[in-house]
Amino acid sequence: MTTLVAELSAIAGSAFAAEGLSAGFGQVQPSDRPDLAQFQCNGALAAAKQTRADPRRIAQKIADRLKADPVFARIEIAGPGFINLDVTDAALAVRMGAMAKDATLGAPRSGAGKTAVVDFGGPNVAKPMHVGHLRSAIIGDCLQRLFRANAWTVVSDVHLGDWGLQMGQLIGEIGRRSTAPVYFEAGFEGPYPEESPVTMDDLEEIYPVAAAACKADPGRLEEARRATAELQAGRPGYVALWRHFVEVSESGLRREYASLGIGFDLWNGEASVDPLVGPMIEDLKRRGLAEESDGALVVRVAEPGDKKDMPPLILLKSDGAVLYGTTDLATIVDRVKTCDPDLILYVVDQRQHGHFEQVFRAARKARLNGKAELEHAGFGTMNGADGKPFKTRAGGVMKLYDLIAMTTEEAKKRLAEAGLAKEYPEDERNDIARKVGIAALKFADLSNYRLTDYVFDLARFTRFEGKTGPYLQYAAVRIQSILRKAQAQDMAPAARSILQTPEERALILQLLALPDAMAAAEGKRAPNILCDYAFTLAQIFSRFYSEHHILSEKDAALRAARLGLAGLTLAALTKVLDLLGIEIPQRM
Ligand code: ARG
């Protein structure tokens, strides 16, 4: 299925071609002034510039050709040479009917036959998740949902941070405390205990202590480095202990992501590719791509035209330990081997842009990336009212669990203020509050362009009016209730063009634009395009609803057609909210 805009662009493109001009001038877009026209084509202006002709004359010639096409109800030249276009109600009705029959609502098939690995989440074992990880989870999940909807085969990977210095820090601290001596015994032959010597709470207590000690005391830092290198070299007691850290952390993380409705296909980590590191390094050395530098092994990635300093990617430190970039490079090797992707998309804080540039360059230089495009989709920070990255009132890192509890509480207050869900059973009320809270959080995050920083403002995010998640949930719930009140058999999108008012047309046009929004959001890796789409759709529906009878409409055919329109609006809204990872309560 092609979209209406694409169809109209093709028609206008042929008209330009017939005039001996490039078909590309035929690009049609929704009108900037919906009160004046439905669509516009600005190509005559560009064509005139190129051929030094009069734009209005070109526009006139194009308009004369377009008149032959029955899809247009009105063709008009405006200003210096814009072509304004309206299509017939019959054309709208046919396309709406086709959309309603398509389970995907006309989703673009831009990813057909292609595989994308989406790397997002990226929490670190034993370290608390911070707001950057939350943003990665929310944006990454939206992108994985969108790519899937657009027919990509998606493999999402949480890429746990489980192989870095924090591991040595934890091992060092536990060693000092002597709480699990068997893991440190030199001659111990195993097996090591199955039960973890530490809980998640222990890890959360131990890590900050260990990190602070390493910061204050270079001796402790050296000890942690050594423990990290020994772990990576395979010292059995350390590996056994490390496995417990990962298992304990992972089960907590799985619970946290699940509470946000976020899932991953793979729970790989930096350590998963450890077996690939050695052979990769040998290969790079053999091909002369890796070289010694100050005792370390590096890949040079600077390029002639570089404006900024591009330090080499360090593969091995002088003590033999691998670094973040080493595991990222080996992970590319692994992904190419296991799923031969067309794209690997990293949804990670923009502050890591330099890191990814180094890794990507090294991968391309060594041709490790197969056919995969490597792309970093970065994002800005969520700030507190003070303009600094969001923290708790006590100044600590806000834990996801507490954040959700806090938003649920706020949502509860808002529901009570709005007199919603008042008489429902307690359980249902709590469930609604949780859904509203998460919608508030996710929508606030996704509705800003991802690279823009934004300020965390719970009171604003949870409002039921304005551009918020809760507003959209409520809009969907309202349509659900209209449709429940109607008889199911009343619903049929009009095959004939009986929907003819400005509000009805505006709603149909917005519905038909859904695939365009999905394609644009994919192209720019920009969930905010979906947020804008959903918000506009809800507003247009609300105008339609306040100007027209639906349930009380006497004319049966008109009533059915309007119910059909409401049904399709609900389907589109539900779909977009699902892409945003937002659930709609049954009622509110
Ligand atoms: N664990 C990293 C961090 O907390 C993020 C990992 C992102 N993904 C990657 N392939 N490097 O900063």
Coordinates of C-alpha atoms and ligand atoms in Angstrom, one line a residue:
M1 CA 0.0 0.0 0.0
T2 CA 1.4 3.4 -0.9
T3 CA 0.4 6.5 1.0
L4 CA -1.8 9.2 -0.3
V5 CA 1.0 11.7 -0.2
A6 CA 3.2 9.3 -2.2
E7 CA 0.4 8.7 -4.7
L8 CA -0.2 12.4 -5.3
S9 CA 3.6 13.0 -5.5
A10 CA 3.8 10.4 -8.2
I11 CA 1.0 12.0 -10.2
A12 CA 2.5 15.4 -9.9
G13 CA 5.9 14.0 -10.7
S14 CA 4.6 12.6 -14.0
A15 CA 3.1 16.0 -14.8
F16 CA 6.6 17.7 -14.3
A17 CA 8.2 14.9 -16.4
A18 CA 5.7 15.5 -19.2
E19 CA 6.9 19.1 -19.2
G20 CA 10.5 18.0 -19.5
L21 CA 11.2 18.7 -15.9
S22 CA 12.5 16.5 -13.2
A23 CA 9.8 14.3 -11.6
G24 CA 11.4 15.1 -8.2
F25 CA 9.7 18.5 -8.4
G26 CA 6.4 16.7 -7.9
Q27 CA 6.8 16.2 -4.2
V28 CA 3.5 16.8 -2.5
Q29 CA 3.1 17.5 1.2
P30 CA 0.2 18.2 3.6
S31 CA -0.6 21.9 3.3
D32 CA 1.0 24.4 5.7
R33 CA -2.5 26.0 5.8
P34 CA -5.0 23.2 6.2
D35 CA -7.7 25.9 6.2
L36 CA -6.9 26.7 2.6
A37 CA -6.0 23.4 1.1
Q38 CA -5.3 19.8 1.9
F39 CA -2.0 19.4 0.1
Q40 CA 0.5 21.5 -1.6
C41 CA 3.3 21.1 -4.2
N42 CA 6.0 23.7 -4.2
G43 CA 8.0 22.2 -7.1
A44 CA 7.1 24.9 -9.7
L45 CA 9.2 27.4 -7.7
A46 CA 12.2 25.2 -7.6
A47 CA 11.8 24.2 -11.2
A48 CA 11.5 27.9 -12.2
K49 CA 14.7 28.7 -10.4
Q50 CA 16.5 26.0 -12.2
T51 CA 15.2 26.8 -15.7
R52 CA 15.0 30.6 -15.1
A53 CA 11.4 30.5 -16.1
D54 CA 8.3 32.1 -14.6
P55 CA 7.1 30.0 -11.7
R56 CA 3.5 30.8 -12.1
R57 CA 3.6 29.7 -15.7
I58 CA 5.1 26.4 -14.8
A59 CA 2.6 26.0 -12.0
Q60 CA -0.2 26.7 -14.5
K61 CA 1.1 24.0 -17.0
I62 CA 1.4 21.5 -14.2
A63 CA -2.1 22.4 -12.9
D64 CA -3.5 22.0 -16.4
R65 CA -2.1 18.5 -16.6
L66 CA -3.3 17.5 -13.1
K67 CA -6.9 18.5 -14.0
A68 CA -7.0 15.3 -16.0
D69 CA -6.7 13.2 -12.9
P70 CA -10.1 12.4 -11.2
V71 CA -8.5 12.2 -7.7
F72 CA -8.4 15.9 -7.5
A73 CA -11.4 17.9 -6.4
R74 CA -9.7 21.3 -6.6
I75 CA -6.4 22.6 -8.0
E76 CA -5.4 26.1 -7.4
I77 CA -2.3 28.2 -7.9
A78 CA -1.4 30.4 -5.0
G79 CA 1.1 33.2 -4.4
P80 CA 4.3 33.0 -6.5
G81 CA 3.6 29.5 -7.8
F82 CA 2.5 27.1 -5.0
I83 CA 0.0 24.5 -6.3
N84 CA -2.7 23.8 -3.7
L85 CA -4.6 20.6 -4.0
D86 CA -7.7 19.0 -2.6
V87 CA -8.7 15.4 -3.3
T88 CA -12.3 14.2 -3.7
D89 CA -14.3 12.8 -0.8
A90 CA -14.7 9.6 -2.8
A91 CA -10.9 9.2 -3.1
L92 CA -10.6 9.7 0.7
A93 CA -13.3 7.2 1.4
V94 CA -11.7 4.5 -0.8
R95 CA -8.4 4.9 0.8
M96 CA -9.8 4.9 4.3
G97 CA -11.7 1.7 3.5
A98 CA -8.5 0.1 2.4
M99 CA -6.6 1.2 5.5
A100 CA -9.4 -0.1 7.8
K101 CA -9.0 -3.5 6.2
D102 CA -5.3 -3.7 6.6
A103 CA -4.2 -5.0 10.0
T104 CA -1.0 -2.9 9.8
L105 CA -3.0 0.2 9.0
G106 CA -0.8 0.7 6.0
A107 CA 2.5 0.6 7.8
P108 CA 5.5 1.3 5.6
R109 CA 7.4 -1.8 4.7
S110 CA 10.8 0.0 4.7
G111 CA 12.5 -2.8 6.6
A112 CA 11.2 -5.7 4.5
G113 CA 14.0 -8.3 4.1
K114 CA 16.3 -6.3 6.4
T115 CA 17.7 -7.0 9.9
A116 CA 18.5 -4.4 12.5
V117 CA 20.3 -4.9 15.8
V118 CA 19.1 -2.3 18.3
D119 CA 21.5 -1.9 21.2
F120 CA 19.8 -0.1 24.0
G121 CA 19.4 -0.2 27.8
G122 CA 23.0 -0.7 28.6
P123 CA 22.8 -0.9 32.4
N124 CA 25.9 -1.8 34.3
V125 CA 26.0 -4.8 36.6
A126 CA 26.0 -3.7 40.3
K127 CA 25.9 0.0 39.5
P128 CA 22.5 1.7 39.9
M129 CA 20.6 2.6 36.7
H130 CA 20.5 6.3 36.2
V131 CA 18.3 8.5 34.1
G132 CA 20.5 8.1 31.1
H133 CA 19.7 4.4 31.2
L134 CA 16.1 5.2 31.5
R135 CA 16.1 7.4 28.4
S136 CA 18.0 4.7 26.5
A137 CA 15.4 2.1 27.5
I138 CA 12.4 4.3 26.6
I139 CA 13.7 5.6 23.3
G140 CA 15.3 2.3 22.3
D141 CA 12.1 0.4 23.1
C142 CA 10.1 2.8 20.9
L143 CA 12.6 2.4 18.1
Q144 CA 12.6 -1.4 18.3
R145 CA 8.7 -1.4 18.2
L146 CA 8.7 1.1 15.3
F147 CA 11.3 -0.8 13.2
R148 CA 9.3 -4.1 13.7
A149 CA 6.1 -2.4 12.7
N150 CA 7.9 -1.2 9.6
A151 CA 8.8 -4.8 8.6
W152 CA 12.3 -4.9 9.9
T153 CA 13.6 -8.0 11.6
V154 CA 14.8 -6.6 14.9
V155 CA 17.2 -8.1 17.3
S156 CA 17.4 -6.1 20.5
D157 CA 20.3 -6.5 22.9
V158 CA 20.6 -5.0 26.4
H159 CA 24.4 -5.1 26.2
L160 CA 25.0 -5.3 29.9
G161 CA 28.1 -3.5 31.3
D162 CA 29.6 -6.5 33.0
W163 CA 33.3 -6.6 32.2
G164 CA 34.7 -3.3 33.3
L165 CA 36.6 -1.9 36.3
Q166 CA 33.5 -2.0 38.6
M167 CA 33.9 -5.7 38.6
G168 CA 37.5 -5.5 40.0
Q169 CA 36.3 -2.8 42.5
L170 CA 33.6 -5.2 43.8
I171 CA 36.0 -8.1 44.0
G172 CA 38.5 -6.0 45.8
E173 CA 36.1 -4.8 48.4
I174 CA 34.6 -8.2 49.0
G175 CA 38.1 -9.6 49.4
R176 CA 38.9 -7.0 52.0
R177 CA 35.7 -7.8 53.9
S178 CA 36.5 -11.5 54.0
T179 CA 32.8 -12.3 53.7
A180 CA 33.3 -14.9 51.0
P181 CA 36.9 -16.2 51.5
V182 CA 36.5 -19.3 49.3
Y183 CA 36.5 -17.2 46.1
F184 CA 39.9 -15.9 47.0
E185 CA 41.6 -19.1 48.1
A186 CA 44.5 -19.8 45.8
G187 CA 44.5 -23.6 45.8
F188 CA 40.7 -24.1 45.9
E189 CA 39.7 -26.8 43.4
G190 CA 35.9 -26.1 43.4
P191 CA 33.1 -26.4 42.9
Y192 CA 32.2 -23.0 44.2
P193 CA 28.9 -22.5 46.1
E194 CA 25.8 -22.2 44.0
E195 CA 24.3 -19.7 46.2
S196 CA 25.4 -16.1 45.7
P197 CA 27.3 -14.6 48.6
V198 CA 25.8 -11.2 47.8
T199 CA 22.2 -10.0 47.2
M200 CA 21.3 -7.0 45.0
D201 CA 21.0 -4.9 48.2
D202 CA 24.5 -5.9 49.1
L203 CA 25.9 -5.0 45.7
E204 CA 24.2 -1.6 45.9
E205 CA 25.8 -1.0 49.3
I206 CA 29.3 -2.4 48.3
Y207 CA 29.7 -0.7 45.0
P208 CA 29.6 3.0 46.2
V209 CA 32.0 2.1 49.0
A210 CA 34.4 0.5 46.7
A211 CA 34.2 3.2 44.1
A212 CA 34.8 5.9 46.8
A213 CA 37.8 4.0 48.2
C214 CA 39.3 3.7 44.7
K215 CA 38.8 7.4 44.1
A216 CA 40.5 8.3 47.4
D217 CA 43.3 5.8 47.4
P218 CA 45.5 5.1 44.3
G219 CA 46.5 1.8 46.0
R220 CA 42.9 0.6 46.0
L221 CA 42.5 1.6 42.4
E222 CA 45.5 -0.4 41.4
E223 CA 44.1 -3.3 43.3
A224 CA 40.8 -3.1 41.5
R225 CA 42.6 -2.8 38.1
R226 CA 44.6 -5.9 38.9
A227 CA 41.5 -7.8 40.0
T228 CA 39.8 -6.8 36.8
A229 CA 42.7 -8.0 34.7
E230 CA 42.8 -11.3 36.6
L231 CA 39.1 -11.8 36.2
Q232 CA 39.4 -11.2 32.4
A233 CA 42.4 -13.6 32.4
G234 CA 40.0 -16.2 33.8
R235 CA 41.0 -16.6 37.5
P236 CA 38.5 -19.3 38.6
G237 CA 37.4 -17.8 42.0
Y238 CA 36.9 -14.3 40.5
V239 CA 35.0 -15.7 37.5
A240 CA 32.7 -17.6 39.9
L241 CA 32.1 -14.5 42.0
W242 CA 31.5 -12.4 38.9
R243 CA 28.9 -14.9 37.7
H244 CA 27.0 -14.3 40.9
F245 CA 27.1 -10.6 40.5
V246 CA 25.8 -10.8 36.9
E247 CA 23.0 -13.3 37.9
V248 CA 21.9 -11.3 40.9
S249 CA 21.9 -8.0 38.9
E250 CA 20.3 -9.4 35.9
S251 CA 17.2 -10.8 37.7
G252 CA 16.7 -7.4 39.3
L253 CA 17.1 -5.6 35.9
R254 CA 14.7 -7.9 34.2
R255 CA 12.1 -7.1 36.8
E256 CA 12.7 -3.4 36.4
Y257 CA 12.4 -3.4 32.6
A258 CA 9.4 -5.6 32.7
S259 CA 7.7 -3.1 35.0
L260 CA 8.1 -0.6 32.2
G261 CA 6.8 -3.0 29.6
I262 CA 10.3 -3.2 27.9
G263 CA 11.8 -6.4 26.6
F264 CA 15.0 -7.5 24.9
D265 CA 15.7 -10.4 22.6
L266 CA 19.2 -10.8 23.9
W267 CA 20.7 -10.3 27.4
N268 CA 24.2 -10.3 26.2
G269 CA 26.9 -8.3 27.9
E270 CA 30.4 -7.1 27.3
A271 CA 31.7 -10.4 28.7
S272 CA 29.6 -12.5 26.2
V273 CA 32.1 -11.7 23.5
D274 CA 35.2 -12.4 25.6
P275 CA 36.0 -15.6 23.6
L276 CA 36.1 -13.5 20.4
V277 CA 38.5 -10.9 21.7
G278 CA 41.7 -12.9 21.5
P279 CA 41.2 -14.1 17.9
M280 CA 40.0 -10.7 16.9
I281 CA 43.1 -9.1 18.3
E282 CA 45.4 -11.7 16.6
D283 CA 43.6 -11.0 13.3
L284 CA 44.1 -7.3 13.6
K285 CA 47.7 -7.7 14.5
R286 CA 48.3 -10.0 11.6
R287 CA 46.7 -7.5 9.2
G288 CA 48.9 -4.7 10.6
L289 CA 45.8 -2.8 11.9
A290 CA 46.7 -3.1 15.6
E291 CA 49.9 -1.6 16.8
E292 CA 51.8 -1.1 20.1
S293 CA 51.7 2.3 21.6
D294 CA 53.2 3.1 25.0
G295 CA 52.8 -0.6 26.1
A296 CA 49.2 -0.7 24.9
L297 CA 47.7 -2.2 21.8
V298 CA 45.8 0.3 19.7
V299 CA 44.0 0.8 16.3
R300 CA 44.6 4.2 14.8
V301 CA 41.4 5.8 13.6
A302 CA 42.3 9.4 12.8
E303 CA 41.5 10.4 9.2
P304 CA 43.0 13.1 7.0
G305 CA 40.1 15.5 7.0
D306 CA 39.5 15.3 10.8
K307 CA 38.6 18.6 12.4
K308 CA 38.8 17.2 15.9
D309 CA 41.4 15.1 17.6
M310 CA 40.7 11.4 17.1
P311 CA 42.6 9.4 19.6
P312 CA 43.3 5.7 18.7
L313 CA 41.0 3.0 20.0
I314 CA 42.8 1.1 22.8
L315 CA 42.3 -2.6 22.5
L316 CA 44.5 -3.8 25.3
K317 CA 46.0 -1.9 28.2
S318 CA 49.6 -2.6 29.3
D319 CA 48.3 -5.0 32.0
G320 CA 46.4 -7.0 29.4
A321 CA 42.9 -5.8 30.4
V322 CA 40.4 -5.1 27.6
L323 CA 38.4 -1.9 27.5
Y324 CA 34.9 -0.7 26.6
G325 CA 35.9 -0.2 23.0
T326 CA 37.5 -3.6 22.7
T327 CA 34.3 -5.4 23.8
D328 CA 32.2 -3.1 21.5
L329 CA 34.4 -4.0 18.6
A330 CA 34.2 -7.7 19.3
T331 CA 30.4 -7.4 19.7
I332 CA 30.2 -6.1 16.2
V333 CA 32.1 -9.2 15.1
D334 CA 29.6 -11.4 17.1
R335 CA 26.6 -9.6 15.6
V336 CA 27.8 -9.9 12.1
K337 CA 28.5 -13.6 12.6
T338 CA 25.1 -14.4 14.3
C339 CA 22.7 -12.3 12.4
D340 CA 24.4 -10.5 9.6
P341 CA 22.5 -7.3 10.2
D342 CA 22.0 -4.4 7.7
L343 CA 22.1 -1.9 10.5
I344 CA 23.4 -1.8 14.1
L345 CA 21.8 1.1 15.9
Y346 CA 23.2 2.2 19.3
V347 CA 20.7 4.1 21.4
V348 CA 23.2 5.6 23.9
D349 CA 23.8 8.9 25.6
Q350 CA 25.2 11.5 23.2
R351 CA 28.1 12.1 25.4
Q352 CA 29.5 8.7 24.2
H353 CA 29.5 9.9 20.6
G354 CA 33.3 10.1 20.4
H355 CA 33.5 6.5 21.7
F356 CA 31.2 5.2 19.0
E357 CA 33.0 7.2 16.3
Q358 CA 36.3 5.5 17.3
V359 CA 34.7 2.0 17.4
F360 CA 32.9 2.5 14.1
R361 CA 36.0 3.7 12.4
A362 CA 38.0 0.8 13.7
A363 CA 35.3 -1.6 12.6
R364 CA 35.1 -0.1 9.1
K365 CA 38.9 0.1 8.7
A366 CA 39.2 -3.6 9.6
R367 CA 36.0 -4.5 7.7
L368 CA 34.5 -6.2 10.7
N369 CA 31.0 -4.9 10.1
G370 CA 30.0 -7.0 7.2
K371 CA 27.2 -5.2 5.4
A372 CA 26.0 -3.4 8.5
E373 CA 25.6 0.3 8.7
L374 CA 26.8 1.4 12.1
E375 CA 24.9 4.2 13.6
H376 CA 24.8 6.0 17.0
A377 CA 21.4 7.4 17.8
G378 CA 22.3 9.6 20.8
F379 CA 20.1 11.5 23.2
G380 CA 20.4 14.4 25.6
T381 CA 19.9 14.4 29.3
M382 CA 16.9 14.6 31.5
N383 CA 17.6 17.4 33.9
G384 CA 16.2 18.5 37.3
A385 CA 14.8 21.9 37.9
D386 CA 18.3 23.1 38.5
G387 CA 19.3 22.3 34.9
K388 CA 21.7 19.5 36.0
P389 CA 21.1 15.8 35.4
F390 CA 18.1 14.6 37.4
K391 CA 18.8 13.5 41.0
T392 CA 16.7 12.6 44.0
R393 CA 16.0 15.2 46.6
A394 CA 18.8 13.9 48.7
G395 CA 21.1 14.4 45.7
G396 CA 21.5 10.7 44.9
V397 CA 20.8 8.8 41.7
M398 CA 17.1 8.2 41.3
K399 CA 16.4 4.5 41.1
L400 CA 14.0 3.4 38.5
Y401 CA 11.9 1.6 41.0
D402 CA 11.5 4.8 43.1
L403 CA 10.8 6.8 40.0
I404 CA 7.9 4.6 39.0
A405 CA 6.5 4.6 42.5
M406 CA 6.7 8.4 42.5
T407 CA 5.0 8.8 39.1
T408 CA 2.3 6.3 40.1
E409 CA 1.6 8.4 43.3
E410 CA 1.4 11.6 41.2
A411 CA -0.9 9.9 38.7
K412 CA -3.2 8.8 41.5
K413 CA -3.5 12.4 42.7
R414 CA -4.3 13.5 39.1
L415 CA -6.9 10.9 38.6
A416 CA -8.6 11.9 41.9
E417 CA -8.5 15.6 40.9
A418 CA -10.1 14.8 37.6
G419 CA -12.7 12.6 39.2
L420 CA -11.6 9.6 37.1
A421 CA -11.7 6.0 38.1
K422 CA -13.4 7.0 41.3
E423 CA -15.8 4.2 41.8
Y424 CA -13.5 1.4 40.5
P425 CA -12.1 -1.4 42.7
E426 CA -8.9 -0.5 44.4
D427 CA -6.8 -2.9 42.3
E428 CA -8.1 -1.5 39.1
R429 CA -7.5 2.0 40.3
N430 CA -3.9 1.2 41.2
D431 CA -3.4 -0.5 37.8
I432 CA -4.7 2.6 36.0
A433 CA -2.5 4.9 38.1
R434 CA 0.5 2.8 37.2
K435 CA -0.3 2.9 33.5
V436 CA -0.9 6.6 33.6
G437 CA 2.3 7.2 35.5
I438 CA 4.4 5.3 33.0
A439 CA 2.6 6.9 30.1
A440 CA 3.5 10.3 31.6
L441 CA 7.1 9.4 31.9
K442 CA 7.5 7.8 28.5
F443 CA 5.6 10.4 26.6
A444 CA 7.5 13.3 28.2
D445 CA 10.7 11.6 27.3
L446 CA 9.7 10.7 23.7
S447 CA 7.9 13.9 22.8
N448 CA 11.1 16.0 22.8
Y449 CA 13.5 15.4 20.0
R450 CA 15.9 12.9 21.4
L451 CA 19.0 15.1 21.3
T452 CA 17.3 17.9 23.2
D453 CA 17.8 18.0 26.9
Y454 CA 14.6 18.4 28.9
V455 CA 13.5 19.2 32.4
F456 CA 11.8 16.6 34.6
D457 CA 8.5 18.1 35.7
L458 CA 6.2 15.5 37.0
A459 CA 3.3 17.8 37.7
R460 CA 3.3 18.8 34.0
F461 CA 3.9 15.3 32.6
T462 CA 0.9 13.8 34.5
R463 CA -1.7 16.4 33.5
F464 CA -4.7 15.3 31.6
E465 CA -4.8 18.4 29.4
G466 CA -2.1 19.4 27.0
K467 CA 0.5 17.4 25.1
T468 CA 0.9 14.6 27.6
G469 CA 0.7 10.8 27.8
P470 CA -2.3 10.8 30.1
Y471 CA -4.2 13.1 27.8
L472 CA -3.7 10.7 24.9
Q473 CA -4.7 7.7 27.1
Y474 CA -7.8 9.5 28.1
A475 CA -8.6 10.4 24.5
A476 CA -8.3 6.7 23.6
V477 CA -10.4 5.6 26.6
R478 CA -13.1 8.0 25.6
I479 CA -13.4 6.6 22.0
Q480 CA -13.4 3.1 23.5
S481 CA -16.4 4.0 25.5
I482 CA -18.2 5.5 22.6
L483 CA -17.7 2.3 20.6
R484 CA -18.7 0.1 23.5
K485 CA -22.0 2.0 23.7
A486 CA -22.6 1.6 20.0
Q487 CA -23.6 -1.8 18.6
A488 CA -20.6 -3.5 17.0
Q489 CA -22.5 -4.0 13.7
D490 CA -23.0 -0.3 13.4
M491 CA -19.4 0.1 12.6
A492 CA -18.3 0.2 9.0
P493 CA -16.1 2.7 7.4
A494 CA -18.1 4.4 4.7
A495 CA -17.4 3.0 1.3
R496 CA -19.3 5.9 -0.1
S497 CA -18.3 9.4 0.5
I498 CA -20.9 10.5 3.0
L499 CA -18.3 12.1 5.3
Q500 CA -18.0 15.6 4.0
T501 CA -17.7 18.1 6.7
P502 CA -14.4 19.9 7.3
E503 CA -13.9 18.1 10.6
E504 CA -14.5 14.7 9.1
R505 CA -12.2 15.4 6.2
A506 CA -9.4 16.6 8.5
L507 CA -9.7 13.5 10.6
I508 CA -9.6 11.2 7.5
L509 CA -6.5 13.0 6.2
Q510 CA -4.7 12.7 9.5
L511 CA -5.6 9.0 9.6
L512 CA -4.2 8.5 6.1
A513 CA -1.0 10.2 7.1
L514 CA -0.1 7.5 9.7
P515 CA 2.2 5.6 7.5
D516 CA 4.0 8.8 6.5
A517 CA 4.6 9.6 10.2
M518 CA 5.9 6.0 10.8
A519 CA 8.3 6.3 7.9
A520 CA 9.5 9.8 8.9
A521 CA 10.0 8.6 12.5
E522 CA 12.1 5.7 11.3
G523 CA 14.1 7.8 9.0
K524 CA 15.1 10.3 11.6
R525 CA 15.1 7.8 14.5
A526 CA 12.8 10.3 16.0
P527 CA 9.9 9.1 18.3
N528 CA 8.8 12.7 18.7
I529 CA 7.3 12.5 15.2
L530 CA 5.0 9.8 16.5
C531 CA 4.1 11.9 19.5
D532 CA 3.2 14.8 17.4
Y533 CA 1.2 12.6 15.2
A534 CA -0.8 11.1 18.1
F535 CA -1.4 14.5 19.7
T536 CA -2.7 16.0 16.5
L537 CA -4.9 13.0 15.8
A538 CA -6.4 13.3 19.3
Q539 CA -7.1 17.0 18.9
I540 CA -8.6 16.6 15.4
F541 CA -10.8 13.8 16.8
S542 CA -11.9 16.0 19.7
R543 CA -13.0 18.7 17.3
F544 CA -14.9 16.2 15.2
Y545 CA -16.5 14.8 18.3
S546 CA -17.6 18.2 19.6
E547 CA -19.1 19.3 16.3
H548 CA -20.9 16.1 15.3
H549 CA -23.4 13.6 16.6
I550 CA -22.2 10.1 16.6
L551 CA -24.3 7.9 18.8
S552 CA -27.3 10.2 18.6
E553 CA -27.1 10.6 14.8
K554 CA -30.5 9.8 13.3
D555 CA -29.4 9.0 9.8
A556 CA -28.3 5.3 10.1
A557 CA -25.7 5.4 7.3
L558 CA -24.1 8.6 8.6
R559 CA -24.1 7.2 12.1
A560 CA -22.4 4.0 10.9
A561 CA -19.8 6.0 8.9
R562 CA -19.0 8.2 11.8
L563 CA -18.6 5.2 14.1
G564 CA -16.3 3.7 11.5
L565 CA -14.3 6.8 11.5
A566 CA -14.1 6.7 15.3
G567 CA -13.2 3.0 15.2
L568 CA -10.3 3.7 12.8
T569 CA -9.2 6.7 14.9
L570 CA -9.0 4.4 17.9
A571 CA -7.1 1.8 16.0
A572 CA -4.6 4.4 14.8
L573 CA -4.2 6.0 18.3
T574 CA -3.8 2.6 19.9
K575 CA -1.2 1.6 17.4
V576 CA 0.9 4.8 17.9
L577 CA 0.6 4.6 21.7
D578 CA 1.8 1.0 21.4
L579 CA 4.8 2.1 19.4
L580 CA 5.5 4.6 22.1
G581 CA 5.2 1.7 24.7
I582 CA 2.1 3.2 26.3
E583 CA -0.7 1.0 27.4
I584 CA -4.4 2.1 27.3
P585 CA -6.5 1.3 30.3
Q586 CA -9.9 -0.4 29.6
R587 CA -11.6 2.5 31.2
M588 CA -10.8 5.5 33.4
Ligands
ARG1 N1 27.0 0.3 29.8 C1 27.2 1.6 29.1 C2 27.0 2.8 30.0 O1 26.4 2.6 31.1 C3 26.2 1.7 27.9 C4 26.3 0.6 26.9 C5 25.9 1.1 25.5 N2 26.0 0.1 24.5 C6 27.2 -0.2 23.9 N3 27.3 -1.1 23.0 N4 28.3 0.4 24.2 O2 27.4 3.8 29.7

